mmCIF file of C-alpha atoms and ligand atoms in Angstrom:
data_model
loop_
_atom_site.group_PDB
_atom_site.id
_atom_site.type_symbol
_atom_site.label_atom_id
_atom_site.label_comp_id
_atom_site.label_asym_id
_atom_site.label_seq_id
_atom_site.Cartn_x
_atom_site.Cartn_y
_atom_site.Cartn_z
ATOM 1 C CA UNK V 1036 -12.043 19.877 -23.485
ATOM 2 C CA UNK V 1037 -8.152 21.047 -23.152
ATOM 3 C CA UNK V 1038 -5.750 18.212 -23.870
ATOM 4 C CA UNK V 1039 -3.225 18.010 -20.939
ATOM 5 C CA UNK V 1040 -0.406 15.879 -21.560
ATOM 6 C CA UNK V 1041 0.966 14.920 -18.048
ATOM 7 C CA UNK V 1042 3.971 12.626 -17.614
ATOM 8 C CA UNK V 1043 5.089 10.869 -14.326
ATOM 9 C CA UNK V 1044 7.744 8.773 -13.470
ATOM 10 C CA UNK V 1045 7.741 5.792 -10.470
ATOM 11 C CA UNK V 1046 10.159 3.546 -9.276
ATOM 12 C CA UNK V 1047 9.565 -0.408 -8.337
ATOM 13 C CA UNK V 1048 9.929 -1.350 -4.723
ATOM 14 C CA UNK V 1049 11.252 -4.667 -2.954
ATOM 15 C CA UNK V 1050 9.016 -5.663 -0.183
ATOM 16 C CA UNK V 1051 11.134 -7.051 2.710
ATOM 17 C CA UNK V 1052 7.621 -8.157 4.219
ATOM 18 C CA UNK V 1053 5.505 -9.162 1.450
ATOM 19 C CA UNK V 1054 1.659 -9.316 0.551
ATOM 20 C CA UNK V 1055 0.424 -12.289 -1.006
ATOM 21 C CA UNK V 1056 -3.275 -12.752 -1.564
ATOM 22 C CA UNK V 1057 -6.054 -10.328 -1.086
ATOM 23 C CA UNK V 1058 -8.753 -10.379 1.243
ATOM 24 C CA UNK V 1059 -10.861 -8.339 -1.289
ATOM 25 C CA UNK V 1060 -9.583 -9.138 -5.018
ATOM 26 C CA UNK V 1061 -12.121 -6.554 -6.549
ATOM 27 C CA UNK V 1062 -10.738 -3.774 -4.198
ATOM 28 C CA UNK V 1063 -7.096 -5.440 -4.328
ATOM 29 C CA UNK V 1064 -7.017 -5.123 -0.082
ATOM 30 C CA UNK V 1065 -4.244 -7.240 0.682
ATOM 31 C CA UNK V 1066 -4.273 -10.137 2.938
ATOM 32 C CA UNK V 1067 -1.536 -8.692 5.130
ATOM 33 C CA UNK V 1068 0.099 -5.185 5.730
ATOM 34 C CA UNK V 1069 3.453 -5.122 3.917
ATOM 35 C CA UNK V 1070 6.703 -3.011 4.031
ATOM 36 C CA UNK V 1071 9.190 -2.135 1.142
ATOM 37 C CA UNK V 1072 11.965 -0.554 0.027
ATOM 38 C CA UNK V 1073 11.716 1.732 -3.214
ATOM 39 C CA UNK V 1074 14.408 1.132 -5.547
ATOM 40 C CA UNK V 1075 16.568 3.858 -7.298
ATOM 41 C CA UNK V 1076 17.690 3.439 -10.898
ATOM 42 C CA UNK V 1077 14.579 1.465 -12.162
ATOM 43 C CA UNK V 1078 11.984 3.477 -13.302
ATOM 44 C CA UNK V 1079 8.785 3.458 -15.348
ATOM 45 C CA UNK V 1080 7.759 6.756 -17.228
ATOM 46 C CA UNK V 1081 4.234 7.217 -18.179
ATOM 47 C CA UNK V 1082 2.406 9.955 -20.330
ATOM 48 C CA UNK V 1083 -1.276 10.256 -20.453
ATOM 49 C CA UNK V 1084 -3.506 12.554 -22.289
ATOM 50 C CA UNK V 1085 -7.575 12.356 -22.249
ATOM 51 C CA UNK V 1086 -8.643 13.368 -25.933
ATOM 52 C CA UNK V 1087 -12.333 13.597 -27.032
ATOM 53 C CA UNK V 1088 -11.217 12.936 -30.393
ATOM 54 C CA UNK V 1089 -10.354 9.131 -29.582
ATOM 55 C CA UNK V 1090 -12.825 6.345 -30.230
ATOM 56 C CA UNK V 1091 -10.721 4.177 -27.656
ATOM 57 C CA UNK V 1092 -7.876 4.315 -25.194
ATOM 58 C CA UNK V 1093 -4.593 3.843 -27.165
ATOM 59 C CA UNK V 1094 -2.280 1.949 -24.946
ATOM 60 C CA UNK V 1095 1.711 1.527 -25.572
ATOM 61 C CA UNK V 1096 3.951 -0.365 -23.171
ATOM 62 C CA UNK V 1097 7.978 -0.167 -23.831
ATOM 63 C CA UNK V 1098 7.127 0.926 -27.903
ATOM 64 C CA UNK V 1099 4.654 -1.639 -28.752
ATOM 65 C CA UNK V 1100 0.840 -1.643 -28.540
ATOM 66 C CA UNK V 1101 -0.051 -3.341 -25.452
ATOM 67 C CA UNK V 1102 -1.349 -7.139 -25.250
ATOM 68 C CA UNK V 1103 -5.242 -7.248 -24.642
ATOM 69 C CA UNK V 1104 -4.653 -8.499 -21.065
ATOM 70 C CA UNK V 1105 -2.587 -5.674 -20.234
ATOM 71 C CA UNK V 1106 -4.475 -2.981 -22.009
ATOM 72 C CA UNK V 1107 -7.778 -4.033 -20.353
ATOM 73 C CA UNK V 1108 -5.806 -3.634 -16.806
ATOM 74 C CA UNK V 1109 -4.769 -0.142 -17.890
ATOM 75 C CA UNK V 1110 -8.233 0.743 -19.201
ATOM 76 C CA UNK V 1111 -10.034 -0.336 -15.967
ATOM 77 C CA UNK V 1112 -7.953 1.753 -14.215
ATOM 78 C CA UNK V 1113 -8.306 4.887 -16.508
ATOM 79 C CA UNK V 1114 -12.127 3.916 -15.714
ATOM 80 C CA UNK V 1115 -11.770 4.442 -12.217
ATOM 81 C CA UNK V 1116 -9.942 7.952 -12.962
ATOM 82 C CA UNK V 1117 -12.749 8.658 -15.718
ATOM 83 C CA UNK V 1118 -15.398 8.034 -12.676
ATOM 84 C CA UNK V 1119 -13.738 9.984 -10.237
ATOM 85 C CA UNK V 1120 -12.838 13.027 -12.366
ATOM 86 C CA UNK V 1121 -16.178 13.283 -14.415
ATOM 87 C CA UNK V 1122 -13.772 13.357 -17.604
ATOM 88 C CA UNK V 1123 -15.371 10.887 -20.127
ATOM 89 C CA UNK V 1124 -12.739 10.982 -22.567
ATOM 90 C CA UNK V 1125 -10.673 7.940 -23.849
ATOM 91 C CA UNK V 1126 -7.055 8.466 -23.222
ATOM 92 C CA UNK V 1127 -3.554 7.792 -24.832
ATOM 93 C CA UNK V 1128 -1.281 6.237 -22.485
ATOM 94 C CA UNK V 1129 2.666 5.636 -23.348
ATOM 95 C CA UNK V 1130 4.708 3.697 -20.860
ATOM 96 C CA UNK V 1131 8.494 2.994 -20.769
ATOM 97 C CA UNK V 1132 10.363 1.034 -18.100
ATOM 98 C CA UNK V 1133 14.230 0.700 -18.180
ATOM 99 C CA UNK V 1134 14.031 -2.949 -16.872
ATOM 100 C CA UNK V 1135 12.556 -6.323 -17.974
ATOM 101 C CA UNK V 1136 8.624 -6.241 -17.163
ATOM 102 C CA UNK V 1137 7.011 -9.469 -15.715
ATOM 103 C CA UNK V 1138 9.957 -10.999 -13.953
ATOM 104 C CA UNK V 1139 9.937 -10.467 -10.456
ATOM 105 C CA UNK V 1140 11.108 -6.570 -10.207
ATOM 106 C CA UNK V 1141 7.618 -5.432 -9.371
ATOM 107 C CA UNK V 1142 7.082 -3.798 -12.498
ATOM 108 C CA UNK V 1143 3.487 -3.490 -11.612
ATOM 109 C CA UNK V 1144 4.196 -1.376 -9.050
ATOM 110 C CA UNK V 1145 6.178 1.473 -10.864
ATOM 111 C CA UNK V 1146 3.541 0.850 -13.699
ATOM 112 C CA UNK V 1147 0.426 1.602 -11.853
ATOM 113 C CA UNK V 1148 1.935 4.073 -9.724
ATOM 114 C CA UNK V 1149 3.318 6.236 -12.601
ATOM 115 C CA UNK V 1150 -0.099 5.687 -14.426
ATOM 116 C CA UNK V 1151 -2.039 6.671 -11.404
ATOM 117 C CA UNK V 1152 0.039 9.924 -10.973
ATOM 118 C CA UNK V 1153 -0.104 10.762 -14.786
ATOM 119 C CA UNK V 1154 -3.726 10.033 -15.599
ATOM 120 C CA UNK V 1155 -5.135 11.769 -12.292
ATOM 121 C CA UNK V 1156 -3.183 14.817 -12.939
ATOM 122 C CA UNK V 1157 -4.236 14.689 -16.407
ATOM 123 C CA UNK V 1158 -8.011 14.377 -15.570
ATOM 124 C CA UNK V 1159 -7.630 17.444 -13.426
ATOM 125 C CA UNK V 1160 -7.658 15.618 -10.058
ATOM 126 C CA UNK V 1161 -5.758 17.094 -7.240
ATOM 127 C CA UNK V 1162 -4.836 14.203 -5.177
ATOM 128 C CA UNK V 1163 -2.764 13.911 -2.111
ATOM 129 C CA UNK V 1164 -0.143 11.099 -1.664
ATOM 130 C CA UNK V 1165 -2.349 9.049 0.187
ATOM 131 C CA UNK V 1166 -5.326 9.324 -2.021
ATOM 132 C CA UNK V 1167 -3.019 8.342 -4.831
ATOM 133 C CA UNK V 1168 -1.989 5.414 -2.976
ATOM 134 C CA UNK V 1169 -5.116 4.364 -2.088
ATOM 135 C CA UNK V 1170 -5.701 4.634 -6.326
ATOM 136 C CA UNK V 1171 -2.676 3.235 -7.267
ATOM 137 C CA UNK V 1172 -3.657 -0.048 -4.878
ATOM 138 C CA UNK V 1173 -6.629 -0.429 -7.111
ATOM 139 C CA UNK V 1174 -4.155 -1.528 -10.114
ATOM 140 C CA UNK V 1175 -1.597 -3.517 -8.213
ATOM 141 C CA UNK V 1176 -1.215 -3.540 -4.298
ATOM 142 C CA UNK V 1177 2.507 -3.039 -4.487
ATOM 143 C CA UNK V 1178 1.777 0.149 -6.358
ATOM 144 C CA UNK V 1179 0.539 1.773 -3.407
ATOM 145 C CA UNK V 1180 3.947 1.444 -1.807
ATOM 146 C CA UNK V 1181 5.984 2.950 -4.713
ATOM 147 C CA UNK V 1182 4.030 6.437 -4.525
ATOM 148 C CA UNK V 1183 6.416 7.015 -1.576
ATOM 149 C CA UNK V 1184 10.091 7.315 -1.749
ATOM 150 C CA UNK V 1185 12.550 5.630 1.182
ATOM 151 C CA UNK V 1186 10.901 2.519 3.486
ATOM 152 C CA UNK V 1187 7.330 2.313 2.963
ATOM 153 C CA UNK V 1188 4.441 0.451 4.891
ATOM 154 C CA UNK V 1189 1.296 -0.637 3.131
ATOM 155 C CA UNK V 1190 -1.675 -1.219 5.628
ATOM 156 C CA UNK V 1191 -3.976 -4.122 4.813
ATOM 157 C CA UNK V 1192 -7.133 -1.742 5.262
ATOM 158 C CA UNK V 1193 -10.856 -2.924 6.015
ATOM 159 C CA UNK V 1194 -12.182 -0.854 3.301
ATOM 160 C CA UNK V 1195 -11.012 1.080 0.184
ATOM 161 C CA UNK V 1196 -9.809 4.112 2.179
ATOM 162 C CA UNK V 1197 -7.674 2.272 4.787
ATOM 163 C CA UNK V 1198 -5.426 0.524 2.223
ATOM 164 C CA UNK V 1199 -2.949 3.217 1.803
ATOM 165 C CA UNK V 1200 0.522 3.339 2.251
ATOM 166 C CA UNK V 1201 2.987 5.559 4.508
ATOM 167 C CA UNK V 1202 6.317 6.321 4.409
ATOM 168 C CA UNK V 1203 8.434 4.969 7.401
ATOM 169 C CA UNK V 1204 11.696 6.212 6.848
ATOM 170 C CA UNK V 1205 13.015 8.722 4.069
ATOM 171 C CA UNK V 1206 15.524 7.083 1.459
ATOM 172 C CA UNK V 1207 18.684 8.775 3.215
ATOM 173 C CA UNK V 1208 17.828 7.070 6.256
ATOM 174 C CA UNK V 1209 20.004 4.171 5.640
ATOM 175 C CA UNK V 1210 21.861 3.421 2.468
ATOM 176 C CA UNK V 1211 20.954 -0.238 2.033
ATOM 177 C CA UNK V 1212 21.889 -1.852 -1.448
ATOM 178 C CA UNK V 1213 19.715 -4.125 -3.792
ATOM 179 C CA UNK V 1214 21.630 -6.095 -5.867
ATOM 180 C CA UNK V 1215 19.170 -7.718 -8.521
ATOM 181 C CA UNK V 1216 20.930 -11.045 -9.547
ATOM 182 C CA UNK V 1217 18.844 -11.471 -13.068
ATOM 183 C CA UNK V 1218 18.833 -14.882 -13.835
ATOM 184 C CA UNK V 1219 15.935 -14.758 -16.546
ATOM 185 C CA UNK V 1220 14.331 -11.744 -18.577
ATOM 186 C CA UNK V 1221 11.510 -14.084 -19.417
ATOM 187 C CA UNK V 1222 8.031 -12.791 -18.714
ATOM 188 C CA UNK V 1223 6.721 -15.154 -15.868
ATOM 189 C CA UNK V 1224 3.745 -17.445 -17.079
ATOM 190 C CA UNK V 1225 1.345 -16.949 -13.836
ATOM 191 C CA UNK V 1226 1.378 -13.136 -12.996
ATOM 192 C CA UNK V 1227 0.886 -12.174 -9.573
ATOM 193 C CA UNK V 1228 -2.819 -10.972 -10.099
ATOM 194 C CA UNK V 1229 -3.557 -14.899 -10.930
ATOM 195 C CA UNK V 1230 -1.246 -15.964 -8.047
ATOM 196 C CA UNK V 1231 -2.856 -13.820 -5.424
ATOM 197 C CA UNK V 1232 -6.116 -15.967 -6.506
ATOM 198 C CA UNK V 1233 -4.513 -19.380 -5.652
ATOM 199 C CA UNK V 1234 -2.982 -17.989 -2.102
ATOM 200 C CA UNK V 1235 -6.084 -19.150 0.180
ATOM 201 C CA UNK V 1236 -5.762 -22.922 -1.257
ATOM 202 C CA UNK V 1237 -2.413 -23.100 0.168
ATOM 203 C CA UNK V 1238 -2.598 -24.565 4.020
ATOM 204 C CA UNK V 1239 0.449 -22.118 5.041
ATOM 205 C CA UNK V 1240 -1.332 -19.288 4.166
ATOM 206 C CA UNK V 1241 -3.509 -18.676 7.130
ATOM 207 C CA UNK V 1242 -0.767 -19.320 9.391
ATOM 208 C CA UNK V 1243 1.701 -16.886 7.209
ATOM 209 C CA UNK V 1244 -1.162 -13.971 7.004
ATOM 210 C CA UNK V 1245 -1.807 -14.826 11.195
ATOM 211 C CA UNK V 1246 2.296 -13.739 11.877
ATOM 212 C CA UNK V 1247 2.617 -11.008 9.691
ATOM 213 C CA UNK V 1248 2.009 -8.079 11.659
ATOM 214 C CA UNK V 1249 4.683 -9.652 14.194
ATOM 215 C CA UNK V 1250 7.213 -9.937 11.228
ATOM 216 C CA UNK V 1251 6.547 -6.236 10.275
ATOM 217 C CA UNK V 1252 6.897 -5.140 13.890
ATOM 218 C CA UNK V 1253 10.461 -6.956 13.848
ATOM 219 C CA UNK V 1254 11.317 -5.379 10.139
ATOM 220 C CA UNK V 1255 10.158 -1.636 11.000
ATOM 221 C CA UNK V 1256 12.341 -2.087 14.446
ATOM 222 C CA UNK V 1257 15.196 -3.449 12.741
ATOM 223 C CA UNK V 1258 14.901 -0.508 9.545
ATOM 224 C CA UNK V 1259 14.641 2.291 12.526
ATOM 225 C CA UNK V 1260 17.691 0.836 14.370
ATOM 226 C CA UNK V 1261 19.485 0.100 11.180
ATOM 227 C CA UNK V 1262 20.024 -3.406 12.799
ATOM 228 C CA UNK V 1263 21.082 -5.678 9.636
ATOM 229 C CA UNK V 1264 21.349 -8.726 11.253
ATOM 230 C CA UNK V 1265 17.609 -8.828 12.554
ATOM 231 C CA UNK V 1266 16.624 -7.421 9.379
ATOM 232 C CA UNK V 1267 18.090 -10.191 7.381
ATOM 233 C CA UNK V 1268 16.718 -12.892 9.144
ATOM 234 C CA UNK V 1269 13.030 -11.403 9.239
ATOM 235 C CA UNK V 1270 13.558 -10.846 5.575
ATOM 236 C CA UNK V 1271 14.707 -14.156 4.600
ATOM 237 C CA UNK V 1272 11.899 -15.878 6.566
ATOM 238 C CA UNK V 1273 9.145 -13.535 5.176
ATOM 239 C CA UNK V 1274 10.338 -14.376 1.633
ATOM 240 C CA UNK V 1275 10.516 -18.355 2.183
ATOM 241 C CA UNK V 1276 7.047 -18.193 3.595
ATOM 242 C CA UNK V 1277 5.504 -16.782 0.665
ATOM 243 C CA UNK V 1278 7.251 -19.200 -1.538
ATOM 244 C CA UNK V 1279 6.116 -21.797 0.673
ATOM 245 C CA UNK V 1280 2.677 -20.470 0.183
ATOM 246 C CA UNK V 1281 3.240 -20.500 -3.497
ATOM 247 C CA UNK V 1282 4.514 -23.840 -3.912
ATOM 248 C CA UNK V 1283 1.742 -25.472 -1.532
ATOM 249 C CA UNK V 1284 -1.063 -23.939 -3.619
ATOM 250 C CA UNK V 1285 -3.231 -25.492 -5.843
ATOM 251 C CA UNK V 1286 -1.938 -25.664 -8.432
ATOM 252 C CA UNK V 1287 1.332 -24.982 -6.937
ATOM 253 C CA UNK V 1288 3.090 -22.046 -8.338
ATOM 254 C CA UNK V 1289 7.012 -22.625 -8.452
ATOM 255 C CA UNK V 1290 8.871 -18.897 -9.313
ATOM 256 C CA UNK V 1291 12.263 -20.185 -8.428
ATOM 257 C CA UNK V 1292 14.866 -21.558 -10.657
ATOM 258 C CA UNK V 1293 18.232 -23.497 -9.914
ATOM 259 C CA UNK V 1294 19.986 -20.380 -10.413
ATOM 260 C CA UNK V 1295 17.671 -18.632 -7.658
ATOM 261 C CA UNK V 1296 18.467 -21.826 -5.310
ATOM 262 C CA UNK V 1297 22.063 -21.150 -6.032
ATOM 263 C CA UNK V 1298 22.361 -17.569 -5.290
ATOM 264 C CA UNK V 1299 20.283 -17.980 -1.901
ATOM 265 C CA UNK V 1300 22.666 -20.781 -0.708
ATOM 266 C CA UNK V 1301 25.634 -18.646 -1.933
ATOM 267 C CA UNK V 1302 24.056 -15.347 0.049
ATOM 268 C CA UNK V 1303 23.420 -17.469 3.602
ATOM 269 C CA UNK V 1304 26.811 -18.607 3.193
ATOM 270 C CA UNK V 1305 28.325 -15.105 2.821
ATOM 271 C CA UNK V 1306 26.271 -13.848 5.838
ATOM 272 C CA UNK V 1307 27.792 -16.715 7.831
ATOM 273 C CA UNK V 1308 31.001 -15.753 6.786
ATOM 274 C CA UNK V 1309 30.319 -12.152 8.051
ATOM 275 C CA UNK V 1310 29.038 -10.110 5.157
ATOM 276 C CA UNK V 1311 25.799 -7.958 5.606
ATOM 277 C CA UNK V 1312 23.713 -9.523 2.920
ATOM 278 C CA UNK V 1313 20.256 -11.302 2.570
ATOM 279 C CA UNK V 1314 18.133 -12.590 0.051
ATOM 280 C CA UNK V 1315 14.659 -11.837 -0.961
ATOM 281 C CA UNK V 1316 12.400 -13.244 -4.012
ATOM 282 C CA UNK V 1317 8.979 -11.623 -5.277
ATOM 283 C CA UNK V 1318 6.938 -13.115 -7.464
ATOM 284 C CA UNK V 1319 9.448 -14.454 -10.271
ATOM 285 C CA UNK V 1320 13.053 -16.060 -10.138
ATOM 286 C CA UNK V 1321 15.425 -13.187 -9.965
ATOM 287 C CA UNK V 1322 16.917 -12.868 -6.442
ATOM 288 C CA UNK V 1323 17.416 -9.419 -4.646
ATOM 289 C CA UNK V 1324 20.544 -9.441 -2.439
ATOM 290 C CA UNK V 1325 19.894 -6.984 0.309
ATOM 291 C CA UNK V 1326 23.215 -5.551 1.660
ATOM 292 C CA UNK V 1327 24.614 -2.880 3.359
ATOM 293 C CA UNK V 1328 26.487 -0.289 1.251
ATOM 294 C CA UNK V 1329 29.829 -0.893 2.880
ATOM 295 C CA UNK V 1330 29.764 -4.682 2.057
ATOM 296 C CA UNK V 1331 27.735 -4.353 -1.342
ATOM 297 C CA UNK V 1332 30.848 -4.158 -3.575
ATOM 298 C CA UNK V 1333 32.479 -7.363 -2.052
ATOM 299 C CA UNK V 1334 28.966 -8.917 -2.644
ATOM 300 C CA UNK V 1335 28.692 -7.876 -6.095
ATOM 301 C CA UNK V 1336 31.993 -9.119 -7.217
ATOM 302 C CA UNK V 1337 31.022 -12.718 -5.488
ATOM 303 C CA UNK V 1338 27.971 -12.631 -7.493
ATOM 304 C CA UNK V 1339 29.739 -12.067 -10.541
ATOM 305 C CA UNK V 1340 31.225 -15.606 -10.218
ATOM 306 C CA UNK V 1341 28.193 -17.617 -9.676
ATOM 307 C CA UNK V 1342 27.167 -19.161 -13.261
ATOM 308 C CA UNK V 1343 23.884 -18.443 -14.637
ATOM 309 C CA UNK V 1344 23.597 -14.877 -13.637
ATOM 310 C CA UNK V 1345 22.415 -12.609 -16.581
ATOM 311 C CA UNK V 1346 22.819 -9.273 -15.171
ATOM 312 C CA UNK V 1347 23.185 -7.472 -11.781
ATOM 313 C CA UNK V 1348 21.146 -4.434 -11.150
ATOM 314 C CA UNK V 1349 22.402 -2.056 -8.330
ATOM 315 C CA UNK V 1350 19.658 0.062 -6.494
ATOM 316 C CA UNK V 1351 19.288 2.134 -3.342
ATOM 317 C CA UNK V 1352 16.483 3.422 -1.503
ATOM 318 C CA UNK V 1353 14.779 5.869 -4.256
ATOM 319 C CA UNK V 1354 12.405 8.601 -4.136
ATOM 320 C CA UNK V 1355 8.335 8.365 -4.430
ATOM 321 C CA UNK V 1356 6.327 8.786 -7.780
ATOM 322 C CA UNK V 1357 6.958 12.499 -9.367
ATOM 323 C CA UNK V 1358 5.526 14.362 -12.336
ATOM 324 C CA UNK V 1359 8.048 15.595 -14.740
ATOM 325 C CA UNK V 1360 8.548 19.216 -15.020
ATOM 326 C CA UNK V 1361 7.839 19.677 -18.443
ATOM 327 C CA UNK V 1362 4.066 18.623 -18.372
ATOM 328 C CA UNK V 1363 2.104 20.901 -21.162
ATOM 329 C CA UNK V 1364 -1.225 22.368 -21.031
ATOM 330 C CA UNK V 1365 -2.249 22.624 -24.721
ATOM 331 C CA UNK V 1366 -4.300 25.347 -25.799
ATOM 332 C CA UNK V 1367 -7.887 25.302 -25.484
HETATM 333 O O1 PMV O 1909 1.604 -5.925 -6.818
HETATM 334 P P1 PMV O 1909 1.304 -7.396 -7.236
HETATM 335 O O2 PMV O 1909 -0.290 -7.524 -7.287
HETATM 336 O O3 PMV O 1909 2.081 -7.467 -8.411
HETATM 337 O O4 PMV O 1909 1.769 -8.320 -5.861
HETATM 338 C C1 PMV O 1909 3.214 -7.799 -5.446
HETATM 339 C C2 PMV O 1909 3.437 -9.492 -4.757
HETATM 340 C C3 PMV O 1909 4.836 -9.460 -4.256
HETATM 341 O O5 PMV O 1909 5.538 -8.723 -5.061
HETATM 342 C C4 PMV O 1909 5.113 -10.979 -4.275
HETATM 343 C C5 PMV O 1909 5.084 -9.102 -2.987
HETATM 344 C C6 PMV O 1909 4.799 -7.576 -2.509
HETATM 345 O O6 PMV O 1909 4.617 -7.599 -1.546
HETATM 346 O O7 PMV O 1909 5.367 -6.618 -3.344
#
């Protein structure tokens, strides 16, 4: 078999309307539809090669052999691709991100989007973006959205083939800025896969899911009409609802740190004072401050005055997954 080394690059995304809980955990069919913005500047670059000579998958993440847990998740994903393509060989996979993993910056989104594109191509599959999105979702729900750039919706789906993402508007549509206030670079103790399983134990999950379609429509209209004030209200409500579910699960999950709350309170005050800014937080303590480009420099300046912020990442709407130009076909 020829050894085809393929590299793909993908970015994480920030969910404006979040998914939390899976209706079908095995297929990772989300409990509710979601909507996100793919982020520029942050990237995962992944290279995959299937090789008959390997006796097991070799998985390296950020320069070191992957932990047993991470490796088994990657191997499960590679198994799906081996089944689809009929390529039985083990693979070597190297993945490098330019931002910390597992700290609520959706590293699994960029990781599984890049892995899906690189591995499916290396195995000779020719998948369109919808098919890539369905397959990426099996690795991580949010990865289905990182296949596309700009503003992206993920349908919840009744069956595997319905659970895919679609672009709502391209990156150029609206120059929003996500200033990610990093308050810790530690790996979170409960990852989102375990968190999704706890969601149904919260009494707030059912009403949160029931109202999700309304929130998504409001958010979608606000994006299409570039209505920042409506966007801000619905994005903060959605984030607060998800964290309420987390905090009321059994056992409860509390991702927020004192510094996260401090940033949330400042953001609310800045908006009351006229700045176009709102907060949203994924499964971690870092706070995504979504702002208009016009107000983003003032917000960044203000963020720098808050104690406990280790770093600020500045992102704009970014591109979907792409293969790099230098992928090579080794001689037979
Ligand atoms: O894709 P996962 O399984 O890591 O779950 C993502 C969950 C959130 O980031 C908290 C919300 C979302 O929709 O991205």
